[in-house]
PDB file of C-alpha atoms in Angstrom:
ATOM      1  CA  UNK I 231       6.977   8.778 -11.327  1.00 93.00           C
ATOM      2  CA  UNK I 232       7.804   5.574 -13.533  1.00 97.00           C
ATOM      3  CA  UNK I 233       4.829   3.109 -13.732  1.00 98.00           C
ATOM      4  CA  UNK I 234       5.229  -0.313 -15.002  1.00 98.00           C
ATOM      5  CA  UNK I 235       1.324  -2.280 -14.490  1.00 98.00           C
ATOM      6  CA  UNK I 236       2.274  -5.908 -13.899  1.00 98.00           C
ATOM      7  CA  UNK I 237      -1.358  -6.947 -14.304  1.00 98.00           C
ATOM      8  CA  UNK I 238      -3.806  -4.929 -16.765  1.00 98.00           C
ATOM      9  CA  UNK I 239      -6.701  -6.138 -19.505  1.00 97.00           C
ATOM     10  CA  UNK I 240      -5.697  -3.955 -21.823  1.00 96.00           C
ATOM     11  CA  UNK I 241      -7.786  -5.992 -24.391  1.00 95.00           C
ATOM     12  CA  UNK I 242     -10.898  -5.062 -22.577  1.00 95.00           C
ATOM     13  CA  UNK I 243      -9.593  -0.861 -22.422  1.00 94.00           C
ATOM     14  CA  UNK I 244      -9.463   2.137 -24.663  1.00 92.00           C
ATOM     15  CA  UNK I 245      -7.426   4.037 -26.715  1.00 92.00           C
ATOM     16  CA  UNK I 246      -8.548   6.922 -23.915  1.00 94.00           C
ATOM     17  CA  UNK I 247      -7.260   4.849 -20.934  1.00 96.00           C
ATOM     18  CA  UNK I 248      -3.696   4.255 -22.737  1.00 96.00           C
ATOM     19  CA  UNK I 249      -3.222   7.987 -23.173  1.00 95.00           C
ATOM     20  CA  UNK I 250      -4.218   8.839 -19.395  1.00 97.00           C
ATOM     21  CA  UNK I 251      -2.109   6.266 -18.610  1.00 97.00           C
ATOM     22  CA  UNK I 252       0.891   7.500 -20.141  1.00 97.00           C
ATOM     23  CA  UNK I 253       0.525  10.879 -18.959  1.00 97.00           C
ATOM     24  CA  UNK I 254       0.192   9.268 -15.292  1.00 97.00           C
ATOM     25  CA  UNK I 255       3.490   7.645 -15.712  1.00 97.00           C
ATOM     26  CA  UNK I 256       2.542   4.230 -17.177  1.00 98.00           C
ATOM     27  CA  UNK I 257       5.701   3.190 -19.068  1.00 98.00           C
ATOM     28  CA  UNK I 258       5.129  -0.773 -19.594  1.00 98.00           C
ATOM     29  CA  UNK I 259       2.310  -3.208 -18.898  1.00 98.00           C
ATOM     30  CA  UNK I 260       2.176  -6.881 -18.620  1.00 98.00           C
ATOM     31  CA  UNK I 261      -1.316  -8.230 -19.890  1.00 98.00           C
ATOM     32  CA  UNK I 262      -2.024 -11.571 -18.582  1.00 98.00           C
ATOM     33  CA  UNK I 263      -4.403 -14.203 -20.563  1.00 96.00           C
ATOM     34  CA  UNK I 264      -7.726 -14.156 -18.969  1.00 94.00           C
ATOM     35  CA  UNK I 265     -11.436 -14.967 -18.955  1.00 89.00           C
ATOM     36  CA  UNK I 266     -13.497 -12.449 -21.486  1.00 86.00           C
ATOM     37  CA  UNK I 267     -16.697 -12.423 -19.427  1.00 87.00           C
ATOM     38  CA  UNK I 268     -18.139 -15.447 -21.486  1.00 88.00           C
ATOM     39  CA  UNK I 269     -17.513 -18.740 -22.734  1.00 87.00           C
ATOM     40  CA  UNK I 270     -15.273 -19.227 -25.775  1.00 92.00           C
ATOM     41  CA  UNK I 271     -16.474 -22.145 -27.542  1.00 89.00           C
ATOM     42  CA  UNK I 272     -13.365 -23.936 -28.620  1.00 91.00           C
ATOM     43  CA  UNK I 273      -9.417 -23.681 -28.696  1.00 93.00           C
ATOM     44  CA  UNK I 274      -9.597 -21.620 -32.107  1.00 94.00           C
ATOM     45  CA  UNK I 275     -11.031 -18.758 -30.072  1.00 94.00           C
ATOM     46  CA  UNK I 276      -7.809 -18.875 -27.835  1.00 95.00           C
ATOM     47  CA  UNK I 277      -5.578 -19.100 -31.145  1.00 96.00           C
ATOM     48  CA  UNK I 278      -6.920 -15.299 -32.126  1.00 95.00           C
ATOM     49  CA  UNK I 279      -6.879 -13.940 -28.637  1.00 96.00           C
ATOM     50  CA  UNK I 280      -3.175 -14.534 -27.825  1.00 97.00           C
ATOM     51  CA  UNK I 281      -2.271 -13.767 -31.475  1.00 97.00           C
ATOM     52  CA  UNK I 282      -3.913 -10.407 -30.557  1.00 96.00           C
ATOM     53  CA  UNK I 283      -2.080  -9.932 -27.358  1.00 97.00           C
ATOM     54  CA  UNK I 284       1.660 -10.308 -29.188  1.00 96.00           C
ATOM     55  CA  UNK I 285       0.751  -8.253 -32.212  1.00 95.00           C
ATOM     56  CA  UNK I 286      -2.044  -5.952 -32.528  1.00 94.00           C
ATOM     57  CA  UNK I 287      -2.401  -4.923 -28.978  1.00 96.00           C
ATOM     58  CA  UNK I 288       2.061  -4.315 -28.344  1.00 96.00           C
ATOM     59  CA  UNK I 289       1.023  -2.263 -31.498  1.00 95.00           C
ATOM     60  CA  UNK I 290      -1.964  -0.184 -30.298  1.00 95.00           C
ATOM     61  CA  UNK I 291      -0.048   0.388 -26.448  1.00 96.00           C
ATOM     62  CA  UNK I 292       3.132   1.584 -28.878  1.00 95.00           C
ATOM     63  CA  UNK I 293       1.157   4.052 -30.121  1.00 94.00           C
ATOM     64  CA  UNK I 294       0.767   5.773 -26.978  1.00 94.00           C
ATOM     65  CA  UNK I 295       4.438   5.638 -25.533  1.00 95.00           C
ATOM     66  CA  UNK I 296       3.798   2.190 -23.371  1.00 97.00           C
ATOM     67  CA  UNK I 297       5.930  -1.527 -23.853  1.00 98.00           C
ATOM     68  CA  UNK I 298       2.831  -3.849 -23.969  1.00 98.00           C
ATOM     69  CA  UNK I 299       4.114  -7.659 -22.826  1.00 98.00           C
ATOM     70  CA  UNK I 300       2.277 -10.232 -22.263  1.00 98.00           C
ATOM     71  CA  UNK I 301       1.671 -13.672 -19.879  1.00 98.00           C
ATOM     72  CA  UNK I 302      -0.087 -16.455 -21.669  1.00 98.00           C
ATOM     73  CA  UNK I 303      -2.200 -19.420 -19.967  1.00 98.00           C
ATOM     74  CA  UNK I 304      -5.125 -21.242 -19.992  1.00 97.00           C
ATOM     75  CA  UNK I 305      -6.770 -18.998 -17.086  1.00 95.00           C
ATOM     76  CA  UNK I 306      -8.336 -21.244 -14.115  1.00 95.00           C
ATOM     77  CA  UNK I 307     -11.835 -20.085 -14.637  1.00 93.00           C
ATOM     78  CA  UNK I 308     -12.263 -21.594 -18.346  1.00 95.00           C
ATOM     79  CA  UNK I 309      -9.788 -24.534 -17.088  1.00 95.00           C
ATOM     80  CA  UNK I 310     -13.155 -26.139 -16.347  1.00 95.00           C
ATOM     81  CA  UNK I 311     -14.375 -26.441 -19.500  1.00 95.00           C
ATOM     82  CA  UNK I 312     -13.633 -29.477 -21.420  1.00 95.00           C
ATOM     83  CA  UNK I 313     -13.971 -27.410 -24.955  1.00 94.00           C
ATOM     84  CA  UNK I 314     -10.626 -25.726 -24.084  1.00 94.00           C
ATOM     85  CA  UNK I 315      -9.154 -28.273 -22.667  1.00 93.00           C
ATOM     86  CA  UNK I 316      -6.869 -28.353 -25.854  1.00 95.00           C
ATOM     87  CA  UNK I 317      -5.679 -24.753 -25.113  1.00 96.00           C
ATOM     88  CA  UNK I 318      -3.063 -26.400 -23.557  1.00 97.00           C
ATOM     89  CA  UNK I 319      -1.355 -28.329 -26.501  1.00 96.00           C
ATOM     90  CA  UNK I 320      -1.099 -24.998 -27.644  1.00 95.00           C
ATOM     91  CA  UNK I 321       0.722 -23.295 -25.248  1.00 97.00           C
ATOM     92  CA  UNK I 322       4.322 -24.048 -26.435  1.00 96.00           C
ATOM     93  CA  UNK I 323       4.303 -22.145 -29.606  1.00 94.00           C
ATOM     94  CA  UNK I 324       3.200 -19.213 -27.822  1.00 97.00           C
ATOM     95  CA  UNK I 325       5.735 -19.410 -24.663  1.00 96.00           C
ATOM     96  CA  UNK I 326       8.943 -18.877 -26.576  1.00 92.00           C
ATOM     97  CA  UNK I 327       8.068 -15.468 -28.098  1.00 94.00           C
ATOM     98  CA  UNK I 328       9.639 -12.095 -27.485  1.00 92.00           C
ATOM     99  CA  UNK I 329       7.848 -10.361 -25.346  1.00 95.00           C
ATOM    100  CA  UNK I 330       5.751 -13.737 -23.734  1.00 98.00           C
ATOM    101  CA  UNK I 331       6.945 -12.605 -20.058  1.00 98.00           C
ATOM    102  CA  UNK I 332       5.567 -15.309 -17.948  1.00 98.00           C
ATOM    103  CA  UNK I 333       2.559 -18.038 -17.413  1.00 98.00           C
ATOM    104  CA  UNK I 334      -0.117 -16.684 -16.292  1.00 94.00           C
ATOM    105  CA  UNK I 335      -2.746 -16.117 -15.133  1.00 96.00           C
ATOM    106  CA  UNK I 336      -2.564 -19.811 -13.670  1.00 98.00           C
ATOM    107  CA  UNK I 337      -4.635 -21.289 -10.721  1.00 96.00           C
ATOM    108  CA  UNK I 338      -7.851 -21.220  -8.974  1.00 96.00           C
ATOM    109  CA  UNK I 339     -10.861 -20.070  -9.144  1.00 93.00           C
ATOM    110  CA  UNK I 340     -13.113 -22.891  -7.739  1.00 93.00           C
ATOM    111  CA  UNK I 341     -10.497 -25.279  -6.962  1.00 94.00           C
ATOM    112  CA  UNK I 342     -11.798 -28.105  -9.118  1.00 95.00           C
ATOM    113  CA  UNK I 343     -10.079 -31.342 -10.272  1.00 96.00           C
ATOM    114  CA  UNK I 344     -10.192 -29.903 -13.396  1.00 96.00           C
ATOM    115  CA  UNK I 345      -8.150 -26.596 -12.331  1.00 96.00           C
ATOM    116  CA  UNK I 346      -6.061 -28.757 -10.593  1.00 97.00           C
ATOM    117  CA  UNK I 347      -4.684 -30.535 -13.991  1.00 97.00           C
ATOM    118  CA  UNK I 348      -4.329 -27.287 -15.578  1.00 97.00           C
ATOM    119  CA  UNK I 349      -2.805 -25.547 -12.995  1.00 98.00           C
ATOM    120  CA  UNK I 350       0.470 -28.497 -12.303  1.00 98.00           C
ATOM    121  CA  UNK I 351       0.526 -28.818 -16.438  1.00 98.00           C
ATOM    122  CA  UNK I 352       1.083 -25.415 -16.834  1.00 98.00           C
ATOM    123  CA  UNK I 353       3.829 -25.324 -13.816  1.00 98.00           C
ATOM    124  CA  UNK I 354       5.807 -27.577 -15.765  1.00 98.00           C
ATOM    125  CA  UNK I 355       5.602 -25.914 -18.806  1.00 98.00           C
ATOM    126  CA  UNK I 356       6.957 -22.635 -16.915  1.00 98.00           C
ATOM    127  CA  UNK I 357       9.738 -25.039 -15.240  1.00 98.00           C
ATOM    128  CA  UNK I 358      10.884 -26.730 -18.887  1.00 97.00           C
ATOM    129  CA  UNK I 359      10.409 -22.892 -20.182  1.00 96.00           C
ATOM    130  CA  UNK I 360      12.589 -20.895 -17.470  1.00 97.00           C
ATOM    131  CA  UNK I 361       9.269 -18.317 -17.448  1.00 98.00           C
ATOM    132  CA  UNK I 362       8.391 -16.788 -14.420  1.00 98.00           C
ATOM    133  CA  UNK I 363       4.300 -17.915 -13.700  1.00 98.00           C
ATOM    134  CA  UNK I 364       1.556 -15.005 -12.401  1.00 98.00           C
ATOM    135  CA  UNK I 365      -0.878 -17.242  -9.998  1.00 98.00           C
ATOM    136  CA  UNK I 366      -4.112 -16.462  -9.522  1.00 96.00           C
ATOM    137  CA  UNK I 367      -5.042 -17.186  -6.065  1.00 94.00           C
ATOM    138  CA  UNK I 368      -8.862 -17.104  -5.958  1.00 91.00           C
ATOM    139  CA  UNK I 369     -11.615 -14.713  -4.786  1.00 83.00           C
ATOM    140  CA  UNK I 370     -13.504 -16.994  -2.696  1.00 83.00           C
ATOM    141  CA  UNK I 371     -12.174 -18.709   0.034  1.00 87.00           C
ATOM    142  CA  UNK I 372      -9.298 -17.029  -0.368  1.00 90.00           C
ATOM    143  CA  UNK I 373      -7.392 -18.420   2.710  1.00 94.00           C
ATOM    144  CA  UNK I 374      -7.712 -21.904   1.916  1.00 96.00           C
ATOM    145  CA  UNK I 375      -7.059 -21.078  -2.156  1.00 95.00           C
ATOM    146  CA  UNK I 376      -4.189 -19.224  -1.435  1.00 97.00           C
ATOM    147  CA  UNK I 377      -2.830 -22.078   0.438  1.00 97.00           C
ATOM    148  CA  UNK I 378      -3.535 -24.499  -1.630  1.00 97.00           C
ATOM    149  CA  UNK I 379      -2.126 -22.703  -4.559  1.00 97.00           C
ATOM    150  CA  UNK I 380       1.150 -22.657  -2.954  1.00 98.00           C
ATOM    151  CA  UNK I 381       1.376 -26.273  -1.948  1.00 97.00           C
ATOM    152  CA  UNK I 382       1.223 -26.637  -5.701  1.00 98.00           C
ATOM    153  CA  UNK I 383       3.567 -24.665  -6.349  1.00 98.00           C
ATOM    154  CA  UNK I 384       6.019 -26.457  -4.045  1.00 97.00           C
ATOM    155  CA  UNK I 385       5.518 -29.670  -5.404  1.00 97.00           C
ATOM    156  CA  UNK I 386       6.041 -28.469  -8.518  1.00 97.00           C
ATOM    157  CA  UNK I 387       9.553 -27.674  -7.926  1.00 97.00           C
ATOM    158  CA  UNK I 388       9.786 -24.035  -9.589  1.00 98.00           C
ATOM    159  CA  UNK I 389      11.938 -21.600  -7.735  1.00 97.00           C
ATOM    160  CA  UNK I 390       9.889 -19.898  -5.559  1.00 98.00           C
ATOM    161  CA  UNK I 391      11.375 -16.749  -7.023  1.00 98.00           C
ATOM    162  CA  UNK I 392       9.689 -17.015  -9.954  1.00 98.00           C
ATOM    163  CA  UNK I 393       6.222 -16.828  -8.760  1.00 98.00           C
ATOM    164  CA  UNK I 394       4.004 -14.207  -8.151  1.00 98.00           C
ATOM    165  CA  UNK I 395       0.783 -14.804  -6.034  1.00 98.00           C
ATOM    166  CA  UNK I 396      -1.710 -12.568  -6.886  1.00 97.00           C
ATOM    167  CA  UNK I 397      -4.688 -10.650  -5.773  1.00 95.00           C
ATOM    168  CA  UNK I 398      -3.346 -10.940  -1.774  1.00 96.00           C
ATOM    169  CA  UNK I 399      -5.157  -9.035   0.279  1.00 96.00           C
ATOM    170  CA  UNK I 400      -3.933  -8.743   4.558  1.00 96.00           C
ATOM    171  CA  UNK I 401      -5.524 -11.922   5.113  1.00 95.00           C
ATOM    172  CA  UNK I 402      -3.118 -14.073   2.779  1.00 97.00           C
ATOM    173  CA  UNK I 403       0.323 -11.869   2.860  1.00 97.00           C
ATOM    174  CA  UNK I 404       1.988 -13.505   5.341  1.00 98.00           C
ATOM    175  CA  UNK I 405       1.963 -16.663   4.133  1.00 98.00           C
ATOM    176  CA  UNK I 406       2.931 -15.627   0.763  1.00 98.00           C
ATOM    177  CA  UNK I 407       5.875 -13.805   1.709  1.00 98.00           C
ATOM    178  CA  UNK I 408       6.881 -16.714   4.272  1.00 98.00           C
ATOM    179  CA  UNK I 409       6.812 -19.150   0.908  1.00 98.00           C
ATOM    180  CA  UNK I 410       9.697 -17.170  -0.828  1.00 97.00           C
ATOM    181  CA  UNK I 411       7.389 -16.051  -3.649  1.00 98.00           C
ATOM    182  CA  UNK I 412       6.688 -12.437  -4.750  1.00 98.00           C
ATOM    183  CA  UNK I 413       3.566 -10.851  -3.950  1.00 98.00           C
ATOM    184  CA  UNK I 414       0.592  -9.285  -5.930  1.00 98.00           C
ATOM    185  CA  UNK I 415      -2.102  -6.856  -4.799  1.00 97.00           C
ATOM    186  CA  UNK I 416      -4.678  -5.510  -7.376  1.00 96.00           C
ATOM    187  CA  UNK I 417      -6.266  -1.789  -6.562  1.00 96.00           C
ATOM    188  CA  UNK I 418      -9.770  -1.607  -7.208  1.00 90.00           C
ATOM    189  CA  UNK I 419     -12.264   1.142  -6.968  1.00 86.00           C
ATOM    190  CA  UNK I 420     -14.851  -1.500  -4.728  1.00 78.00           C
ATOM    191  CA  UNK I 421     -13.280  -4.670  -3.981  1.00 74.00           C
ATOM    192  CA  UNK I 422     -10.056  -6.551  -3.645  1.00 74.00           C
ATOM    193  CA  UNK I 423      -7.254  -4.089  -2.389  1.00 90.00           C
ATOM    194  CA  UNK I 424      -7.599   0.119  -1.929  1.00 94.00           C
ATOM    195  CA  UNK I 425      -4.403   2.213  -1.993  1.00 96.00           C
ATOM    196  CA  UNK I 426      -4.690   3.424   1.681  1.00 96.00           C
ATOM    197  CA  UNK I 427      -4.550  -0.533   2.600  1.00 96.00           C
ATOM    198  CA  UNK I 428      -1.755  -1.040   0.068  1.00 97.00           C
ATOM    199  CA  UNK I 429       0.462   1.574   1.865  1.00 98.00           C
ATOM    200  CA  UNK I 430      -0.136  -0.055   5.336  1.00 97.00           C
ATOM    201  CA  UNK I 431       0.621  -3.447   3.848  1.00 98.00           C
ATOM    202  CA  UNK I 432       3.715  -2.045   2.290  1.00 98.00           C
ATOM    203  CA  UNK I 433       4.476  -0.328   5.905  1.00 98.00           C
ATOM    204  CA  UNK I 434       4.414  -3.832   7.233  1.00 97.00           C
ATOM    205  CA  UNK I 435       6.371  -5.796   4.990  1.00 98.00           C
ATOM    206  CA  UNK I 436       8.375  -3.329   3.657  1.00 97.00           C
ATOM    207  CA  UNK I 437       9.052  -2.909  -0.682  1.00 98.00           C
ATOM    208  CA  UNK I 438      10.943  -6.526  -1.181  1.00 97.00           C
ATOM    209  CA  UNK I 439       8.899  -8.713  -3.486  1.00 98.00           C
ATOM    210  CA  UNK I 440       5.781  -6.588  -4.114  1.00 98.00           C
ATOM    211  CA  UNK I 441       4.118  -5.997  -6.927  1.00 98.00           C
ATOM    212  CA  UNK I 442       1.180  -3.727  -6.925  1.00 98.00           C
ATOM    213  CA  UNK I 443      -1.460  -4.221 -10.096  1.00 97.00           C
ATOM    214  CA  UNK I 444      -4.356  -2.526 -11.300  1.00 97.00           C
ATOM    215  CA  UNK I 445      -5.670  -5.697 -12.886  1.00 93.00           C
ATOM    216  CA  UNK I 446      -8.173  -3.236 -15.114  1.00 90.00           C
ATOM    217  CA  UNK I 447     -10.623  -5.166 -17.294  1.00 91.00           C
ATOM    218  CA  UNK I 448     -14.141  -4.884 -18.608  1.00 89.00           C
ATOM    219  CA  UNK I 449     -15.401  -4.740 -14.654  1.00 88.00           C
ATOM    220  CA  UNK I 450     -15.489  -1.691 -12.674  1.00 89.00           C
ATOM    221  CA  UNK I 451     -11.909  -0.792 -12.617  1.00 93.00           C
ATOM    222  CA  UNK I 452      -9.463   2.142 -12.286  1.00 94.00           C
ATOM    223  CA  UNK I 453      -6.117   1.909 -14.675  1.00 96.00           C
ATOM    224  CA  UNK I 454      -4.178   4.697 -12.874  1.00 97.00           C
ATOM    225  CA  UNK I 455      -4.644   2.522  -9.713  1.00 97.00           C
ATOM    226  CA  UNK I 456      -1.000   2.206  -9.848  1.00 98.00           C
ATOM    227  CA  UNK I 457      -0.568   5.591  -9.831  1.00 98.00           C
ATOM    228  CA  UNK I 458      -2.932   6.572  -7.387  1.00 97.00           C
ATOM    229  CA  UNK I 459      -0.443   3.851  -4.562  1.00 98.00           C
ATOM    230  CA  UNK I 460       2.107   5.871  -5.612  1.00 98.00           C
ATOM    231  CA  UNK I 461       0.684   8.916  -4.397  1.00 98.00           C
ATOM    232  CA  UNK I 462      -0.496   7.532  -1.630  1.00 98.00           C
ATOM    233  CA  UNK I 463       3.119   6.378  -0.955  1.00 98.00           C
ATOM    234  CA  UNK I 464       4.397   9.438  -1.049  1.00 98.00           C
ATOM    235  CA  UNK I 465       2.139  10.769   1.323  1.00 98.00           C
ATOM    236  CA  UNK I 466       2.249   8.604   3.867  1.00 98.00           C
ATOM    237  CA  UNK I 467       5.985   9.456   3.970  1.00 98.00           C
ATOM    238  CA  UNK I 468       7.849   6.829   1.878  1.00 98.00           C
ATOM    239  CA  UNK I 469      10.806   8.654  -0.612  1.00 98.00           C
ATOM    240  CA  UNK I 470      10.669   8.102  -4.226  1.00 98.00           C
ATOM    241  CA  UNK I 471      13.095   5.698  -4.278  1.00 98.00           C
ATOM    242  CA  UNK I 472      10.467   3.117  -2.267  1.00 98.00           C
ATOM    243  CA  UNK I 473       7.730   4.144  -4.701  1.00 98.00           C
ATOM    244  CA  UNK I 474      10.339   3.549  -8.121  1.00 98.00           C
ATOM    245  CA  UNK I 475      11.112  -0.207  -6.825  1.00 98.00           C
ATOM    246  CA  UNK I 476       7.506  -1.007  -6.076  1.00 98.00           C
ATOM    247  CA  UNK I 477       6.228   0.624  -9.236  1.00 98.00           C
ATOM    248  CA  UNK I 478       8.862  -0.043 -11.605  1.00 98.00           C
ATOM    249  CA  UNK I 479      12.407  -1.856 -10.525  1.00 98.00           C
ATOM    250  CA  UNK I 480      10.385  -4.688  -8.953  1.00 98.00           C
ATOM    251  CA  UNK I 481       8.110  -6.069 -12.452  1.00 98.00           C
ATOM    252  CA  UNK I 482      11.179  -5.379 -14.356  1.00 98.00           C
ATOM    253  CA  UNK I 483      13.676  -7.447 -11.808  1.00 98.00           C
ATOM    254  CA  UNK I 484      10.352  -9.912 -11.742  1.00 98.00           C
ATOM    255  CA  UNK I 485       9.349 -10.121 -15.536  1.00 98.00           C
ATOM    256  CA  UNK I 486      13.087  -9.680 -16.827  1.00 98.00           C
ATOM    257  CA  UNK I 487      13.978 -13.375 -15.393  1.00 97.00           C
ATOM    258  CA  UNK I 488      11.941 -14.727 -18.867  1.00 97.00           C
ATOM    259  CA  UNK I 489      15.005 -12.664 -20.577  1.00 95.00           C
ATOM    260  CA  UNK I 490      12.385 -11.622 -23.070  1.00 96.00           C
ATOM    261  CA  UNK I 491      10.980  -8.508 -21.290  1.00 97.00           C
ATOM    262  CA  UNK I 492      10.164  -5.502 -23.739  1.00 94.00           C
ATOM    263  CA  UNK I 493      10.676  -1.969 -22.545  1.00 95.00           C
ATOM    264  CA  UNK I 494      11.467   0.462 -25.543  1.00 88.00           C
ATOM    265  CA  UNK I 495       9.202   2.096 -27.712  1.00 85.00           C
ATOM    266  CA  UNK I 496       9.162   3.879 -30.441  1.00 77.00           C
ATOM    267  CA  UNK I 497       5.865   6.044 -29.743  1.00 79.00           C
ATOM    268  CA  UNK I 498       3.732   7.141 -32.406  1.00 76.00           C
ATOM    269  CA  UNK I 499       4.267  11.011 -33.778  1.00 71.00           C
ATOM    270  CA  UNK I 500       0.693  11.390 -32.799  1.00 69.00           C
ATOM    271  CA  UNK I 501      -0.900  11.277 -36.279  1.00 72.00           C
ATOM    272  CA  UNK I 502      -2.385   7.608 -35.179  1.00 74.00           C
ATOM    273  CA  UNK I 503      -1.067   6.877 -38.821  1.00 75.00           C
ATOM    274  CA  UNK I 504       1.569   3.622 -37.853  1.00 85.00           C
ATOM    275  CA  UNK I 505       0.487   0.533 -39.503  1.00 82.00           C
ATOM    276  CA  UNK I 506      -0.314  -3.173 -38.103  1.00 83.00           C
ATOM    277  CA  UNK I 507      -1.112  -5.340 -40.809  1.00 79.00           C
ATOM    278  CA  UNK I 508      -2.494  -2.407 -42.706  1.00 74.00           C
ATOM    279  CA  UNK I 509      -4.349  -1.188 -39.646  1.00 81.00           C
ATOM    280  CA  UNK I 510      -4.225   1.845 -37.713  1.00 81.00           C
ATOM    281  CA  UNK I 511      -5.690   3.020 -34.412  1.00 85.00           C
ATOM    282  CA  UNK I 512      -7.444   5.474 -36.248  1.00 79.00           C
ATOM    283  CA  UNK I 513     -11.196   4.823 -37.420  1.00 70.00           C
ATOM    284  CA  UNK I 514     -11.729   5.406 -41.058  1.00 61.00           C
ATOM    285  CA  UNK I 515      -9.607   7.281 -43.929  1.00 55.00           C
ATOM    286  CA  UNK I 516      -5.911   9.053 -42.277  1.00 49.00           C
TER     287      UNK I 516
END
């Protein structure tokens, strides 16, 4: 079983969860820019965090066997604070990059004014761009959000092919999949989406357009989530060949419209001893 996470924090993981996840399958990731549990304080703060997401951390998932790419964005939830409202200026010298696979995560999490602004600015950007954008549709009020979210995206004129709405659930599916636009479903150990739903969701709809996420952070989350559908998948009687698009040939066919999607490594020979900037994964004298 190939696994390719479309959604993961790997910022907020370990060294320990990288290695379980490769021996579980996990192949590539796409990290999304998100909210670190508190405030940052200013656009600087953003500078070092997606600096970290194209260099130190595609070096530190190499080092276990897994492509690291990443989506970056102003996420919705920090959207409302006018300290990082510059964050966006910035975005352009960050969206051309090898390996910068999409917007994201983009839209709502109170569905404020203020998300609103950030949310059509950075549509544009992924329309000017060609990028794909990853859209967070929120947690509350998830209905109306989700809604909302893709009225936006219509009027903002990007092929609907290039979005993925994420963190559906059974209440938001249909519209999502009636709007042309792929669809996202995190796993979670407590809330959002379990892998037993997943499989009767995927049972419904069938494998076209569905992506199916982890979205592991510093929260209470599982990063073999992924796996854990496809087993699930397999049990309930789909082949291998439905779990192998949903888990892999759908993120690539997804992520590979930015042209810049990442997928070979060069894994470390285990001695932890590679290099990034004179840093190693290893603590101390190699």
């Amino acid at each position: 079983m190939r696994i390719f996470d479309p959604h993961i924090h790997m910022t907020s993981r370990t060294t320990d969860d990288y290695e379980n996840m490769h021996a579980a399958g996990v192949r590539a990731v796409v990290e999304p820019a998100f909210w670190l549990g508190q405030p940052r304080t200013g656009p600087t703060s953003f500078v070092d965090y997606f600096d970290g997401l194209i260099g130190w951390e595609r070096f530190r998932a190499a080092q276990f066997g897994i492509s690291h790419n990443c989506a970056i964005a102003l996420n919705p939830k920090e959207a409302n604070d006018p300290r990082c409202a510059e964050v966006l200026d910035l975005l352009p010298r960050y969206l051309g990059k090898n390996g910068v696979v999409a917007v994201g995560e983009i839209g709502y999490d109170s569905m404020t004014a203020a998300e609103d602004e950030a949310f059509t600015r950075q549509l544009a950007l992924a329309v000017e761009r060609s990028l794909p954008v990853l859209v967070h549709t929120p947690h509350r009020d998830k209905r109306v959000g989700t809604r909302r979210s893709l009225d936006v995206v219509r009027e903002s004129g990007i092929d609907a092919g290039a979005v993925l709405m994420d963190h559906l659930n059974e209440v938001t599916v249909r519209m999502v999949a009636d709007s042309g636009c792929w669809m996202g479903f995190s796993i979670y150990p407590e809330t959002k989406m379990d892998e037993h739903r997943m499989v009767a969701v995927l049972k419904e709809y069938g494998t076209d357009r569905i992506l199916v996420n982890s979205a592991a952070d510093w929260g209470r989350s599982d990063p073999l989530k992924t796996h854990r559908v496809g087993l699930a998948m397999l049990a309930a009687g789909f082949g291998e060949a439905d779990v192998d698009r949903v888990l892999w040939r759908n993120p690539v066919e997804f992520y590979g419209r930015s042209g810049r999607l990442i997928l070979d490594v060069e894994r470390d020979d285990g001695t932890g001893a590679a290099l990034y900037e004179g840093n190693s994964v290893l603590r101390g004298q190699s």
